[in-house]
PDB file of C-alpha atoms in Angstrom:
ATOM      1  CA  MET A   1     114.601 121.210 164.912  1.00  0.00           C
ATOM      2  CA  ALA A   2     112.141 120.195 162.252  1.00  0.00           C
ATOM      3  CA  LYS A   3     109.514 117.464 162.250  1.00  0.00           C
ATOM      4  CA  ALA A   4     109.867 114.335 160.111  1.00  0.00           C
ATOM      5  CA  SER A   5     106.979 115.590 157.957  1.00  0.00           C
ATOM      6  CA  ASP A   6     109.190 118.522 156.794  1.00  0.00           C
ATOM      7  CA  VAL A   7     111.850 116.252 155.237  1.00  0.00           C
ATOM      8  CA  LYS A   8     112.065 116.060 151.436  1.00  0.00           C
ATOM      9  CA  ASN A   9     114.095 113.900 149.050  1.00  0.00           C
ATOM     10  CA  GLY A  10     117.599 115.338 148.668  1.00  0.00           C
ATOM     11  CA  ASN A  11     117.729 116.906 152.155  1.00  0.00           C
ATOM     12  CA  VAL A  12     120.869 116.367 154.221  1.00  0.00           C
ATOM     13  CA  LEU A  13     120.153 115.306 157.811  1.00  0.00           C
ATOM     14  CA  ARG A  14     122.338 114.973 160.880  1.00  0.00           C
ATOM     15  CA  PHE A  15     121.388 111.436 161.896  1.00  0.00           C
ATOM     16  CA  ASN A  16     123.144 109.604 164.773  1.00  0.00           C
ATOM     17  CA  GLY A  17     126.015 112.101 164.603  1.00  0.00           C
ATOM     18  CA  GLU A  18     126.613 111.519 160.880  1.00  0.00           C
ATOM     19  CA  LEU A  19     125.524 113.460 157.805  1.00  0.00           C
ATOM     20  CA  VAL A  20     123.155 111.512 155.550  1.00  0.00           C
ATOM     21  CA  GLN A  21     121.415 112.516 152.336  1.00  0.00           C
ATOM     22  CA  VAL A  22     117.792 111.443 151.920  1.00  0.00           C
ATOM     23  CA  GLU A  23     117.360 109.349 148.755  1.00  0.00           C
ATOM     24  CA  GLU A  24     113.790 108.194 149.316  1.00  0.00           C
ATOM     25  CA  PHE A  25     111.254 109.421 151.864  1.00  0.00           C
ATOM     26  CA  LEU A  26     107.827 107.730 151.829  1.00  0.00           C
ATOM     27  CA  HIS A  27     104.753 108.239 154.003  1.00  0.00           C
ATOM     28  CA  ARG A  28     103.227 104.908 155.063  1.00  0.00           C
ATOM     29  CA  THR A  29      99.864 104.248 156.705  1.00  0.00           C
ATOM     30  CA  PRO A  30      99.590 100.490 157.310  1.00  0.00           C
ATOM     31  CA  GLY A  31      95.983  99.464 158.027  1.00  0.00           C
ATOM     32  CA  ASN A  32      94.993 100.223 161.587  1.00  0.00           C
ATOM     33  CA  LEU A  33      98.532 101.090 162.775  1.00  0.00           C
ATOM     34  CA  ARG A  34     100.028 104.555 163.202  1.00  0.00           C
ATOM     35  CA  ALA A  35     101.447 106.334 160.175  1.00  0.00           C
ATOM     36  CA  PHE A  36     105.228 106.647 159.788  1.00  0.00           C
ATOM     37  CA  TYR A  37     107.860 107.809 157.304  1.00  0.00           C
ATOM     38  CA  GLN A  38     110.121 105.205 155.695  1.00  0.00           C
ATOM     39  CA  ALA A  39     113.477 106.780 154.836  1.00  0.00           C
ATOM     40  CA  ARG A  40     116.349 105.485 152.732  1.00  0.00           C
ATOM     41  CA  MET A  41     119.413 107.632 153.308  1.00  0.00           C
ATOM     42  CA  ARG A  42     123.058 107.490 152.180  1.00  0.00           C
ATOM     43  CA  ASN A  43     125.917 108.413 154.502  1.00  0.00           C
ATOM     44  CA  VAL A  44     127.697 111.385 152.910  1.00  0.00           C
ATOM     45  CA  LYS A  45     131.221 110.363 153.989  1.00  0.00           C
ATOM     46  CA  SER A  46     131.190 106.548 153.742  1.00  0.00           C
ATOM     47  CA  GLY A  47     128.476 106.092 151.101  1.00  0.00           C
ATOM     48  CA  LYS A  48     126.716 103.409 153.189  1.00  0.00           C
ATOM     49  CA  LEU A  49     122.964 103.045 152.880  1.00  0.00           C
ATOM     50  CA  VAL A  50     120.870 103.626 156.026  1.00  0.00           C
ATOM     51  CA  GLU A  51     117.173 102.759 156.373  1.00  0.00           C
ATOM     52  CA  TYR A  52     115.083 104.125 159.199  1.00  0.00           C
ATOM     53  CA  ARG A  53     111.426 104.611 160.169  1.00  0.00           C
ATOM     54  CA  PHE A  54     110.538 108.025 161.568  1.00  0.00           C
ATOM     55  CA  ARG A  55     107.394 108.674 163.599  1.00  0.00           C
ATOM     56  CA  THR A  56     105.369 111.503 162.033  1.00  0.00           C
ATOM     57  CA  ASP A  57     106.001 113.789 165.018  1.00  0.00           C
ATOM     58  CA  GLU A  58     109.688 112.792 165.494  1.00  0.00           C
ATOM     59  CA  GLU A  59     112.159 115.664 165.488  1.00  0.00           C
ATOM     60  CA  VAL A  60     114.943 115.617 162.886  1.00  0.00           C
ATOM     61  CA  ASP A  61     117.963 117.851 162.386  1.00  0.00           C
ATOM     62  CA  ILE A  62     118.061 119.115 158.789  1.00  0.00           C
ATOM     63  CA  ALA A  63     121.635 120.239 158.080  1.00  0.00           C
ATOM     64  CA  ARG A  64     122.160 123.551 156.355  1.00  0.00           C
ATOM     65  CA  VAL A  65     124.094 122.741 153.225  1.00  0.00           C
ATOM     66  CA  GLU A  66     125.261 125.324 150.696  1.00  0.00           C
ATOM     67  CA  THR A  67     125.898 124.082 147.179  1.00  0.00           C
ATOM     68  CA  ASN A  68     127.767 126.252 144.675  1.00  0.00           C
ATOM     69  CA  ASP A  69     129.549 126.101 141.347  1.00  0.00           C
ATOM     70  CA  TYR A  70     133.310 126.232 141.590  1.00  0.00           C
ATOM     71  CA  GLN A  71     136.084 126.235 139.007  1.00  0.00           C
ATOM     72  CA  TYR A  72     138.738 123.538 139.349  1.00  0.00           C
ATOM     73  CA  LEU A  73     142.187 125.159 139.405  1.00  0.00           C
ATOM     74  CA  TYR A  74     144.787 122.503 140.235  1.00  0.00           C
ATOM     75  CA  GLU A  75     145.607 119.391 142.241  1.00  0.00           C
ATOM     76  CA  ASP A  76     147.384 119.789 145.585  1.00  0.00           C
ATOM     77  CA  GLY A  77     148.368 116.403 147.051  1.00  0.00           C
ATOM     78  CA  ASP A  78     145.206 114.592 148.179  1.00  0.00           C
ATOM     79  CA  SER A  79     143.000 117.616 147.592  1.00  0.00           C
ATOM     80  CA  LEU A  80     141.804 119.780 144.732  1.00  0.00           C
ATOM     81  CA  VAL A  81     141.964 123.570 144.803  1.00  0.00           C
ATOM     82  CA  VAL A  82     138.692 125.093 143.592  1.00  0.00           C
ATOM     83  CA  MET A  83     137.669 128.733 143.205  1.00  0.00           C
ATOM     84  CA  ASP A  84     134.238 130.201 143.893  1.00  0.00           C
ATOM     85  CA  ASN A  85     133.013 131.704 140.608  1.00  0.00           C
ATOM     86  CA  ALA A  86     131.281 134.604 142.389  1.00  0.00           C
ATOM     87  CA  THR A  87     133.686 135.647 145.161  1.00  0.00           C
ATOM     88  CA  TYR A  88     136.979 134.219 143.805  1.00  0.00           C
ATOM     89  CA  ASP A  89     137.650 132.555 147.180  1.00  0.00           C
ATOM     90  CA  GLN A  90     139.766 129.402 146.944  1.00  0.00           C
ATOM     91  CA  HIS A  91     139.023 126.195 148.874  1.00  0.00           C
ATOM     92  CA  ASN A  92     140.839 122.883 149.263  1.00  0.00           C
ATOM     93  CA  VAL A  93     138.443 119.989 148.690  1.00  0.00           C
ATOM     94  CA  PRO A  94     139.441 116.328 149.297  1.00  0.00           C
ATOM     95  CA  LYS A  95     139.749 114.335 146.052  1.00  0.00           C
ATOM     96  CA  ALA A  96     137.784 111.463 147.599  1.00  0.00           C
ATOM     97  CA  LEU A  97     134.532 113.515 147.505  1.00  0.00           C
ATOM     98  CA  PHE A  98     134.486 113.314 143.699  1.00  0.00           C
ATOM     99  CA  GLY A  99     134.948 109.532 143.521  1.00  0.00           C
ATOM    100  CA  PRO A 100     136.540 107.747 140.560  1.00  0.00           C
ATOM    101  CA  ALA A 101     135.381 110.453 138.105  1.00  0.00           C
ATOM    102  CA  VAL A 102     138.149 112.757 139.415  1.00  0.00           C
ATOM    103  CA  LYS A 103     140.574 111.280 136.854  1.00  0.00           C
ATOM    104  CA  PHE A 104     138.648 113.075 134.058  1.00  0.00           C
ATOM    105  CA  LEU A 105     138.870 116.490 135.746  1.00  0.00           C
ATOM    106  CA  LYS A 106     140.648 119.091 133.609  1.00  0.00           C
ATOM    107  CA  GLU A 107     141.866 122.492 134.825  1.00  0.00           C
ATOM    108  CA  GLY A 108     139.229 125.156 134.274  1.00  0.00           C
ATOM    109  CA  MET A 109     136.248 122.748 134.472  1.00  0.00           C
ATOM    110  CA  ASN A 110     133.282 123.719 136.629  1.00  0.00           C
ATOM    111  CA  VAL A 111     132.469 121.434 139.551  1.00  0.00           C
ATOM    112  CA  ILE A 112     129.731 121.466 142.192  1.00  0.00           C
ATOM    113  CA  VAL A 113     130.754 121.353 145.847  1.00  0.00           C
ATOM    114  CA  ALA A 114     128.439 121.241 148.868  1.00  0.00           C
ATOM    115  CA  PHE A 115     129.624 122.750 152.160  1.00  0.00           C
ATOM    116  CA  GLU A 116     128.142 122.243 155.607  1.00  0.00           C
ATOM    117  CA  SER A 117     129.492 124.909 157.995  1.00  0.00           C
ATOM    118  CA  ASP A 118     132.691 125.498 155.967  1.00  0.00           C
ATOM    119  CA  GLU A 119     133.440 121.771 155.644  1.00  0.00           C
ATOM    120  CA  PRO A 120     133.161 120.265 152.138  1.00  0.00           C
ATOM    121  CA  ILE A 121     130.880 117.215 152.292  1.00  0.00           C
ATOM    122  CA  MET A 122     129.985 116.420 148.651  1.00  0.00           C
ATOM    123  CA  GLY A 123     131.436 117.046 145.225  1.00  0.00           C
ATOM    124  CA  SER A 124     130.395 116.244 141.676  1.00  0.00           C
ATOM    125  CA  ILE A 125     131.844 116.883 138.254  1.00  0.00           C
ATOM    126  CA  PRO A 126     129.916 117.276 134.985  1.00  0.00           C
ATOM    127  CA  GLY A 127     128.415 114.122 133.448  1.00  0.00           C
ATOM    128  CA  SER A 128     130.681 114.321 130.424  1.00  0.00           C
ATOM    129  CA  ALA A 129     134.036 115.839 129.545  1.00  0.00           C
ATOM    130  CA  GLU A 130     135.655 116.698 126.223  1.00  0.00           C
ATOM    131  CA  LEU A 131     139.255 115.489 126.357  1.00  0.00           C
ATOM    132  CA  GLU A 132     142.082 115.224 123.846  1.00  0.00           C
ATOM    133  CA  ILE A 133     143.716 111.866 123.078  1.00  0.00           C
ATOM    134  CA  THR A 134     147.435 112.061 123.930  1.00  0.00           C
ATOM    135  CA  TYR A 135     148.386 108.467 123.123  1.00  0.00           C
ATOM    136  CA  THR A 136     146.836 105.502 121.317  1.00  0.00           C
ATOM    137  CA  GLU A 137     148.099 102.649 119.172  1.00  0.00           C
ATOM    138  CA  PRO A 138     147.533 103.111 115.436  1.00  0.00           C
ATOM    139  CA  ALA A 139     144.745 100.974 113.997  1.00  0.00           C
ATOM    140  CA  VAL A 140     145.854  97.835 112.130  1.00  0.00           C
ATOM    141  CA  LYS A 141     144.679  97.820 108.506  1.00  0.00           C
ATOM    142  CA  GLY A 142     142.099  95.094 107.955  1.00  0.00           C
ATOM    143  CA  ASP A 143     141.022  94.952 111.606  1.00  0.00           C
ATOM    144  CA  THR A 144     137.465  96.059 110.901  1.00  0.00           C
ATOM    145  CA  SER A 145     135.350  93.918 113.178  1.00  0.00           C
ATOM    146  CA  SER A 146     132.354  95.919 114.306  1.00  0.00           C
ATOM    147  CA  GLY A 147     132.664  97.451 117.744  1.00  0.00           C
ATOM    148  CA  ALA A 148     136.422  96.824 117.954  1.00  0.00           C
ATOM    149  CA  GLN A 149     138.117  99.059 120.502  1.00  0.00           C
ATOM    150  CA  LYS A 150     141.639  99.938 121.599  1.00  0.00           C
ATOM    151  CA  ASN A 151     143.228 101.568 124.634  1.00  0.00           C
ATOM    152  CA  ALA A 152     143.843 105.314 124.615  1.00  0.00           C
ATOM    153  CA  THR A 153     145.234 107.846 127.093  1.00  0.00           C
ATOM    154  CA  VAL A 154     143.492 111.230 127.453  1.00  0.00           C
ATOM    155  CA  GLU A 155     145.099 114.543 128.448  1.00  0.00           C
ATOM    156  CA  THR A 156     144.325 114.043 132.154  1.00  0.00           C
ATOM    157  CA  GLY A 157     146.278 110.759 132.171  1.00  0.00           C
ATOM    158  CA  ALA A 158     143.231 108.489 132.438  1.00  0.00           C
ATOM    159  CA  GLU A 159     142.980 105.433 130.187  1.00  0.00           C
ATOM    160  CA  ILE A 160     139.796 104.699 128.258  1.00  0.00           C
ATOM    161  CA  ARG A 161     138.681 102.375 125.444  1.00  0.00           C
ATOM    162  CA  VAL A 162     137.970 104.041 122.087  1.00  0.00           C
ATOM    163  CA  PRO A 163     136.964 102.840 118.583  1.00  0.00           C
ATOM    164  CA  LEU A 164     139.766 102.020 116.126  1.00  0.00           C
ATOM    165  CA  PHE A 165     139.281 105.197 114.035  1.00  0.00           C
ATOM    166  CA  ILE A 166     140.330 107.524 116.908  1.00  0.00           C
ATOM    167  CA  ASN A 167     143.873 108.908 116.550  1.00  0.00           C
ATOM    168  CA  ILE A 168     146.286 110.983 118.662  1.00  0.00           C
ATOM    169  CA  GLY A 169     145.115 114.617 118.782  1.00  0.00           C
ATOM    170  CA  ASP A 170     141.403 113.813 118.358  1.00  0.00           C
ATOM    171  CA  LYS A 171     138.993 115.248 120.917  1.00  0.00           C
ATOM    172  CA  VAL A 172     136.504 112.778 122.390  1.00  0.00           C
ATOM    173  CA  LYS A 173     133.530 113.071 124.732  1.00  0.00           C
ATOM    174  CA  VAL A 174     133.852 110.804 127.792  1.00  0.00           C
ATOM    175  CA  ASP A 175     131.087 109.816 130.229  1.00  0.00           C
ATOM    176  CA  THR A 176     132.710 110.727 133.572  1.00  0.00           C
ATOM    177  CA  ALA A 177     130.494 108.412 135.637  1.00  0.00           C
ATOM    178  CA  THR A 178     131.413 105.220 133.763  1.00  0.00           C
ATOM    179  CA  GLY A 179     134.646 106.267 132.038  1.00  0.00           C
ATOM    180  CA  THR A 180     133.352 105.195 128.628  1.00  0.00           C
ATOM    181  CA  TYR A 181     133.805 106.798 125.223  1.00  0.00           C
ATOM    182  CA  VAL A 182     130.659 108.617 123.980  1.00  0.00           C
ATOM    183  CA  GLU A 183     131.596 110.243 120.663  1.00  0.00           C
ATOM    184  CA  ARG A 184     134.292 112.065 118.724  1.00  0.00           C
ATOM    185  CA  VAL A 185     134.012 115.847 119.019  1.00  0.00           C
ATOM    186  CA  LYS A 186     133.993 117.737 115.729  1.00  0.00           C
ATOM    187  CA  GLY A 187     136.233 120.775 115.240  1.00  0.00           C
TER     188      GLY A 187
END
């Protein structure tokens, strides 16, 4: 067991039987009262925000979390099969850990997965992905209003909005967090 003073931003704690990640951890000393730590933490599984005040000498349970790079291999029902780049071990990771960005995941992409005692608790994919356009309507001649966009389908099956000059076969960079078009990829 560690003391509250050992906690840092980004640590994963076992708090009330749940795993929470520390987003903000501030030391407060209000006037003539005792000092305390104000913590804002996010539940790893549900995503709910938890706020709590720790006494400076309060014991906390810092979870041992291992984070590694993995290569995404394929989808298997409600989970993704990933391979450890160092040991070539394969793991099934629930799709839900990656959130809505999972629809931009392409085979062979590197992902980051955090495990706590052999149980996957967090997953993240790169901030952007280069994907090929598999379907889009052709642009209508004369429709040149600035910022005009049309629907397009990328190779993973996700739909995004792209500028009118993008055609089938073009590669585009997509922001995986928001699902928005960033730029056309040259070559």
